Amino acid sequence: MNFLHTLTGSFAQPAAENPTVAMIEAAYRHHGLEWRYVNCEVAPEHLAAAVRGARAMGWAGFNCSLPHKLTVIEHLDGLAPSAQIIGAVNTVVMRDGLWIGENTDGQGFVEALLGVCTIEGQRVMLFGAGGAARAVAVELALAGAAHITVVNRSRPRGQELAELVNTRTGATAEYAHWHPAMPIPPGTGIVINATAIGLNPKVDDQLDLDWTTLRPGTVVADAIPNPPRTHLIRTAEIQGCTVLDGLGMLVNQGAIAIRLWTGVDADRGVMRLELARVLGL
Ligand code: NDP
């Protein structure tokens, strides 16, 4: 008998609506792991104490969500290469007594994307320049994407992301300001929504695109996990595009975190089913 389970969890504020705990614990149960995942509400002024507390209690690692993805870095001992480029951490792993920051958001996205297309040499149109978009852009570039057009509502953030890709990866990038009825340029292989548009409860919000320029065969991916069938996904499907919803990214980033913590390659199907169940999808 072992009554001492290995602890992992999440530090965020707010924390109550984050379904990650259900998905991760379903994987732990499925794989017979004596591990637990504790969803913790941590205010910014308590983050340092929470990280020290996790070390004191022997946690194997933790996730960080808003608003801690940037500020947690000062409490860590090192960063994985892609987290360093992205400049944000969503997963922390205890390795040889050191807290190492990783970013599994973009890796989870790339893993899902590779299930439907190749990335090498592709031209990508990426909507958004926030935390998710940064992670997605960097991992796409590291996975061999040729060119990324970053489209964003506010110019400085979009320009900064294009600059990051140009200076820190082998891909090229440009910023295109988001104007009404934005067209998708010919030759674009992958279109991605990494903005908050379409997220529950504003489920009817739409990207301001010229929908006639969405060509059949284009891969269209949405980072929005809830609801998974966003306006973008539904419209792209009607136009004959290959679609990828945000649930896959959410499941994969969790599965990659589990692998980093436990060494076990978690069953994505089990995790996706549990997520869909708790979200009522
Ligand atoms: P941020 O707040 O860092 O960035 C939000 C982005 O959305 C910015 O580019 C912002 O533009 C843009 N945006 C928001 N509202 C609008 C609007 N009305 N019109 C145009 N642009 C808008 O958030 P994150 O990057 O962390 O998250 C973005 C989305 O990605 C979230 O909805 C989240 O659910 C999803 N996500 C999904 C994950 C998954 O695993 N599936 C993982 C992480 C995030 P601006 O810069 O102009 O403000």
Short mmCIF file of C-alpha atoms and ligand atoms in Angstrom, two decimals:
data_model
loop_
_atom_site.label_atom_id
_atom_site.label_comp_id
_atom_site.label_asym_id
_atom_site.label_seq_id
_atom_site.Cartn_x
_atom_site.Cartn_y
_atom_site.Cartn_z
CA MET A 1 0.00 0.00 0.00
CA ASN A 2 1.19 3.52 -0.75
CA PHE A 3 -0.71 6.35 0.91
CA LEU A 4 1.72 9.02 -0.31
CA HIS A 5 0.84 10.13 -3.83
CA THR A 6 3.12 12.30 -5.99
CA LEU A 7 1.70 15.80 -6.34
CA THR A 8 1.28 18.00 -9.40
CA GLY A 9 -1.24 20.78 -10.00
CA SER A 10 -2.01 24.19 -11.36
CA PHE A 11 -1.48 27.74 -10.10
CA ALA A 12 -3.84 30.29 -11.62
CA GLN A 13 -6.36 33.00 -10.83
CA PRO A 14 -9.18 32.43 -11.52
CA ALA A 15 -8.94 28.66 -11.23
CA ALA A 16 -12.48 27.39 -10.72
CA GLU A 17 -13.47 27.12 -14.40
CA ASN A 18 -10.27 25.38 -15.52
CA PRO A 19 -11.15 21.76 -16.44
CA THR A 20 -7.52 20.57 -16.65
CA VAL A 21 -7.69 18.78 -13.29
CA ALA A 22 -10.40 16.43 -14.59
CA MET A 23 -8.46 15.59 -17.75
CA ILE A 24 -5.11 15.00 -16.00
CA GLU A 25 -6.55 12.93 -13.14
CA ALA A 26 -8.46 10.80 -15.67
CA ALA A 27 -5.10 10.01 -17.29
CA TYR A 28 -3.45 9.27 -13.93
CA ARG A 29 -6.29 6.86 -13.06
CA HIS A 30 -6.26 5.23 -16.50
CA HIS A 31 -2.52 4.55 -16.30
CA GLY A 32 -2.64 3.39 -12.66
CA LEU A 33 -0.35 6.23 -11.56
CA GLU A 34 -0.30 7.07 -7.87
CA TRP A 35 -0.21 10.76 -8.73
CA ARG A 36 -2.59 13.64 -7.97
CA TYR A 37 -3.25 16.99 -9.67
CA VAL A 38 -4.46 19.81 -7.42
CA ASN A 39 -6.14 22.87 -8.94
CA CYS A 40 -5.00 25.88 -6.84
CA GLU A 41 -6.19 29.47 -6.93
CA VAL A 42 -3.03 31.54 -6.42
CA ALA A 43 -3.01 35.34 -6.39
CA PRO A 44 -0.03 37.09 -8.03
CA GLU A 45 1.36 38.23 -4.67
CA HIS A 46 1.39 34.62 -3.44
CA LEU A 47 3.05 33.01 -6.45
CA ALA A 48 6.56 32.98 -4.92
CA ALA A 49 5.23 31.31 -1.75
CA ALA A 50 3.24 28.78 -3.80
CA VAL A 51 6.36 27.77 -5.75
CA ARG A 52 8.36 27.47 -2.51
CA GLY A 53 5.51 25.47 -0.99
CA ALA A 54 5.45 23.09 -3.96
CA ARG A 55 9.17 22.49 -3.49
CA ALA A 56 8.73 21.96 0.27
CA MET A 57 5.97 19.40 -0.34
CA GLY A 58 7.96 17.54 -2.99
CA TRP A 59 5.71 18.34 -5.95
CA ALA A 60 6.95 16.84 -9.23
CA GLY A 61 5.76 19.88 -11.19
CA PHE A 62 2.88 22.20 -11.91
CA ASN A 63 1.06 24.10 -14.61
CA CYS A 64 0.83 27.87 -14.65
CA SER A 65 -2.06 29.62 -16.25
CA LEU A 66 -3.16 33.28 -16.33
CA PRO A 67 -1.82 35.52 -14.83
CA HIS A 68 1.39 33.64 -13.96
CA LYS A 69 2.79 32.47 -17.32
CA LEU A 70 5.40 35.26 -17.49
CA THR A 71 5.97 36.10 -13.82
CA VAL A 72 6.66 32.50 -12.76
CA ILE A 73 9.95 32.63 -14.70
CA GLU A 74 11.72 34.63 -11.97
CA HIS A 75 10.98 31.80 -9.49
CA LEU A 76 12.48 29.05 -11.68
CA ASP A 77 16.02 27.68 -12.04
CA GLY A 78 16.03 27.35 -15.82
CA LEU A 79 14.00 27.29 -19.04
CA ALA A 80 13.67 24.77 -21.86
CA PRO A 81 14.87 26.24 -25.20
CA SER A 82 11.44 26.90 -26.72
CA ALA A 83 10.05 28.36 -23.47
CA GLN A 84 13.03 30.70 -23.52
CA ILE A 85 12.18 31.92 -27.03
CA ILE A 86 8.45 32.16 -26.29
CA GLY A 87 9.17 34.00 -23.05
CA ALA A 88 6.34 32.24 -21.20
CA VAL A 89 5.93 29.05 -19.20
CA ASN A 90 2.82 26.90 -18.77
CA THR A 91 4.47 23.80 -17.29
CA VAL A 92 7.15 23.53 -14.62
CA VAL A 93 9.07 20.30 -14.06
CA MET A 94 11.30 19.33 -11.11
CA ARG A 95 14.51 17.94 -12.63
CA ASP A 96 17.47 17.03 -10.39
CA GLY A 97 16.33 19.45 -7.71
CA LEU A 98 15.77 22.31 -10.19
CA TRP A 99 12.51 23.88 -11.36
CA ILE A 100 12.65 23.95 -15.19
CA GLY A 101 10.06 25.94 -17.16
CA GLU A 102 8.55 24.45 -20.30
CA ASN A 103 5.84 25.64 -22.65
CA THR A 104 3.63 22.82 -23.92
CA ASP A 105 0.88 24.98 -25.50
CA GLY A 106 2.60 25.34 -28.89
CA GLN A 107 3.96 21.79 -28.76
CA GLY A 108 0.44 20.49 -28.15
CA PHE A 109 -0.82 22.48 -31.09
CA VAL A 110 1.95 21.25 -33.40
CA GLU A 111 1.33 17.64 -32.35
CA ALA A 112 -2.37 18.02 -33.23
CA LEU A 113 -1.55 19.74 -36.53
CA LEU A 114 0.88 17.00 -37.57
CA GLY A 115 -2.08 14.61 -37.36
CA VAL A 116 -3.70 16.35 -40.36
CA CYS A 117 -0.84 17.88 -42.41
CA THR A 118 2.87 18.47 -42.74
CA ILE A 119 4.34 21.70 -41.35
CA GLU A 120 7.66 21.73 -43.19
CA GLY A 121 7.74 24.48 -45.83
CA GLN A 122 4.17 25.68 -45.17
CA ARG A 123 2.96 29.28 -45.37
CA VAL A 124 0.82 30.06 -42.32
CA MET A 125 -1.66 32.84 -41.55
CA LEU A 126 -1.89 33.25 -37.78
CA PHE A 127 -4.59 35.40 -36.18
CA GLY A 128 -3.61 36.68 -32.73
CA ALA A 129 -0.39 37.69 -30.99
CA GLY A 130 -1.09 36.89 -27.32
CA GLY A 131 0.39 34.08 -25.24
CA ALA A 132 -1.17 31.24 -27.23
CA ALA A 133 -0.20 32.79 -30.57
CA ARG A 134 3.42 33.30 -29.41
CA ALA A 135 3.70 29.65 -28.38
CA VAL A 136 2.08 28.44 -31.62
CA ALA A 137 4.21 30.70 -33.86
CA VAL A 138 7.52 29.69 -32.24
CA GLU A 139 6.76 25.95 -32.29
CA LEU A 140 5.53 26.11 -35.93
CA ALA A 141 8.74 27.90 -36.88
CA LEU A 142 10.86 25.35 -35.00
CA ALA A 143 8.88 22.57 -36.73
CA GLY A 144 9.92 23.92 -40.15
CA ALA A 145 7.13 26.28 -41.26
CA ALA A 146 8.53 28.52 -44.01
CA HIS A 147 6.63 31.76 -43.43
CA ILE A 148 4.15 33.08 -40.87
CA THR A 149 1.91 36.08 -41.46
CA VAL A 150 0.84 37.41 -38.06
CA VAL A 151 -2.50 39.22 -38.10
CA ASN A 152 -3.54 41.07 -34.97
CA ARG A 153 -5.94 43.77 -33.82
CA SER A 154 -3.27 45.76 -31.99
CA ARG A 155 -0.20 46.50 -34.07
CA PRO A 156 2.64 46.54 -31.46
CA ARG A 157 1.93 43.02 -30.19
CA GLY A 158 1.64 41.66 -33.75
CA GLN A 159 4.85 43.36 -34.89
CA GLU A 160 6.70 42.08 -31.83
CA LEU A 161 5.67 38.48 -32.57
CA ALA A 162 6.72 38.72 -36.24
CA GLU A 163 10.06 40.16 -35.10
CA LEU A 164 10.48 37.32 -32.57
CA VAL A 165 10.00 34.68 -35.29
CA ASN A 166 12.39 36.50 -37.66
CA THR A 167 15.16 36.91 -35.12
CA ARG A 168 14.92 33.72 -33.02
CA THR A 169 13.87 31.00 -35.48
CA GLY A 170 14.70 29.81 -39.00
CA ALA A 171 11.31 30.88 -40.39
CA THR A 172 10.40 34.26 -41.85
CA ALA A 173 7.43 36.29 -40.60
CA GLU A 174 5.63 39.52 -41.33
CA TYR A 175 2.94 41.51 -39.57
CA ALA A 176 -0.26 42.30 -41.48
CA HIS A 177 -2.65 44.68 -39.81
CA TRP A 178 -6.15 43.25 -39.41
CA HIS A 179 -8.49 45.21 -41.64
CA PRO A 180 -12.19 44.46 -42.22
CA ALA A 181 -12.91 41.41 -44.40
CA MET A 182 -9.26 40.32 -44.22
CA PRO A 183 -8.45 38.06 -47.20
CA ILE A 184 -6.42 34.84 -46.92
CA PRO A 185 -3.58 35.17 -49.47
CA PRO A 186 -3.28 32.45 -52.16
CA GLY A 187 -0.59 29.92 -51.26
CA THR A 188 -1.54 29.88 -47.57
CA GLY A 189 -1.53 26.24 -46.41
CA ILE A 190 -2.58 26.71 -42.79
CA VAL A 191 -4.93 29.28 -41.18
CA ILE A 192 -4.99 29.49 -37.37
CA ASN A 193 -7.17 31.37 -34.93
CA ALA A 194 -5.17 32.01 -31.75
CA THR A 195 -7.30 34.97 -30.66
CA ALA A 196 -9.99 34.74 -27.98
CA ILE A 197 -12.73 35.14 -30.63
CA GLY A 198 -15.40 32.43 -30.27
CA LEU A 199 -14.57 31.46 -26.68
CA ASN A 200 -17.50 30.59 -24.40
CA PRO A 201 -19.70 32.53 -23.58
CA LYS A 202 -19.27 34.68 -26.76
CA VAL A 203 -19.78 31.64 -28.95
CA ASP A 204 -21.27 33.51 -31.92
CA ASP A 205 -18.36 35.93 -32.36
CA GLN A 206 -16.66 35.61 -35.74
CA LEU A 207 -13.28 36.45 -37.21
CA ASP A 208 -13.55 39.37 -39.63
CA LEU A 209 -12.44 37.52 -42.79
CA ASP A 210 -13.26 37.47 -46.49
CA TRP A 211 -14.68 33.96 -46.27
CA THR A 212 -14.63 33.53 -50.08
CA THR A 213 -10.80 33.44 -49.87
CA LEU A 214 -10.84 30.34 -47.66
CA ARG A 215 -9.95 27.75 -50.29
CA PRO A 216 -10.83 24.01 -50.24
CA GLY A 217 -7.93 21.93 -48.94
CA THR A 218 -6.56 24.66 -46.68
CA VAL A 219 -5.96 23.46 -43.11
CA VAL A 220 -7.94 25.60 -40.66
CA ALA A 221 -7.17 25.28 -36.95
CA ASP A 222 -8.80 26.99 -33.99
CA ALA A 223 -7.17 27.26 -30.55
CA ILE A 224 -10.56 27.81 -28.89
CA PRO A 225 -11.32 24.61 -26.95
CA ASN A 226 -14.79 25.52 -25.69
CA PRO A 227 -16.90 25.27 -27.73
CA PRO A 228 -14.77 23.20 -30.12
CA ARG A 229 -17.09 23.76 -33.08
CA THR A 230 -16.55 27.51 -33.45
CA HIS A 231 -17.95 29.62 -36.27
CA LEU A 232 -14.51 29.36 -37.95
CA ILE A 233 -14.45 25.56 -37.77
CA ARG A 234 -18.03 25.24 -39.03
CA THR A 235 -17.52 27.68 -41.91
CA ALA A 236 -14.17 26.18 -42.95
CA GLU A 237 -15.75 22.72 -43.02
CA ILE A 238 -18.50 23.95 -45.36
CA GLN A 239 -15.81 25.49 -47.63
CA GLY A 240 -14.05 22.11 -47.95
CA CYS A 241 -11.11 22.85 -45.64
CA THR A 242 -9.44 20.34 -43.32
CA VAL A 243 -10.32 21.46 -39.79
CA LEU A 244 -8.72 21.05 -36.38
CA ASP A 245 -10.47 22.15 -33.18
CA GLY A 246 -8.87 23.50 -29.98
CA LEU A 247 -9.71 20.45 -27.87
CA GLY A 248 -6.85 18.54 -29.50
CA MET A 249 -4.38 21.28 -28.51
CA LEU A 250 -5.72 21.33 -24.94
CA VAL A 251 -5.50 17.55 -24.59
CA ASN A 252 -2.03 17.38 -26.16
CA GLN A 253 -0.51 20.15 -24.05
CA GLY A 254 -1.76 18.27 -20.97
CA ALA A 255 -0.45 14.94 -22.28
CA ILE A 256 2.97 16.48 -22.96
CA ALA A 257 3.01 17.88 -19.40
CA ILE A 258 2.16 14.41 -18.03
CA ARG A 259 5.02 12.94 -20.09
CA LEU A 260 7.43 15.58 -18.74
CA TRP A 261 6.37 14.88 -15.13
CA THR A 262 5.83 11.10 -15.12
CA GLY A 263 7.55 9.75 -18.24
CA VAL A 264 4.22 8.13 -19.26
CA ASP A 265 2.79 8.82 -22.73
CA ALA A 266 -0.82 9.38 -21.66
CA ASP A 267 -3.80 8.09 -23.63
CA ARG A 268 -5.16 11.19 -25.43
CA GLY A 269 -8.50 9.49 -26.13
CA VAL A 270 -9.20 9.00 -22.42
CA MET A 271 -8.26 12.63 -21.71
CA ARG A 272 -10.39 14.02 -24.56
CA LEU A 273 -13.42 11.96 -23.51
CA GLU A 274 -13.19 13.19 -19.91
CA LEU A 275 -12.76 16.78 -21.04
CA ALA A 276 -15.78 16.54 -23.34
CA ARG A 277 -17.77 14.95 -20.49
CA VAL A 278 -17.00 17.63 -17.89
CA LEU A 279 -17.54 20.45 -20.39
CA GLY A 280 -20.85 18.90 -21.45
CA LEU A 281 -19.79 18.75 -25.12
P1 NDP B 1 -4.14 36.66 -24.65
O1 NDP B 1 -5.01 37.53 -23.81
O2 NDP B 1 -2.67 36.62 -24.38
O3 NDP B 1 -4.31 37.12 -26.20
C1 NDP B 1 -5.58 37.30 -26.76
C2 NDP B 1 -5.46 37.51 -28.26
O4 NDP B 1 -6.77 37.59 -28.81
C3 NDP B 1 -4.74 38.80 -28.65
O5 NDP B 1 -4.08 38.62 -29.88
C4 NDP B 1 -5.92 39.77 -28.81
O6 NDP B 1 -5.64 40.86 -29.65
C5 NDP B 1 -6.93 38.86 -29.47
N1 NDP B 1 -8.32 39.28 -29.32
C6 NDP B 1 -9.09 39.17 -28.22
N2 NDP B 1 -10.34 39.64 -28.48
C7 NDP B 1 -10.33 40.06 -29.77
C8 NDP B 1 -11.31 40.63 -30.62
N3 NDP B 1 -12.55 40.87 -30.19
N4 NDP B 1 -10.96 40.93 -31.90
C9 NDP B 1 -9.70 40.69 -32.34
N5 NDP B 1 -8.73 40.14 -31.60
C10 NDP B 1 -9.04 39.82 -30.31
O7 NDP B 1 -4.78 35.23 -24.58
P2 NDP B 1 -4.09 33.82 -24.95
O8 NDP B 1 -3.20 34.04 -26.13
O9 NDP B 1 -3.54 33.19 -23.75
O10 NDP B 1 -5.35 32.96 -25.39
C11 NDP B 1 -6.03 33.19 -26.63
C12 NDP B 1 -7.05 32.09 -26.83
O11 NDP B 1 -6.37 30.85 -27.02
C13 NDP B 1 -7.97 31.93 -25.60
O12 NDP B 1 -9.28 32.05 -26.03
C14 NDP B 1 -7.71 30.53 -25.09
O13 NDP B 1 -8.90 29.84 -24.80
C15 NDP B 1 -7.02 29.86 -26.25
N6 NDP B 1 -6.02 28.91 -25.76
C16 NDP B 1 -6.22 27.60 -26.04
C17 NDP B 1 -5.35 26.65 -25.59
C18 NDP B 1 -5.63 25.23 -25.91
O14 NDP B 1 -4.95 24.38 -25.34
N7 NDP B 1 -6.58 24.93 -26.78
C19 NDP B 1 -4.14 27.00 -24.81
C20 NDP B 1 -4.01 28.43 -24.58
C21 NDP B 1 -4.93 29.32 -25.03
P3 NDP B 1 -4.96 42.21 -29.05
O15 NDP B 1 -3.48 41.92 -28.96
O16 NDP B 1 -5.30 43.22 -30.08
O17 NDP B 1 -5.61 42.45 -27.72
#
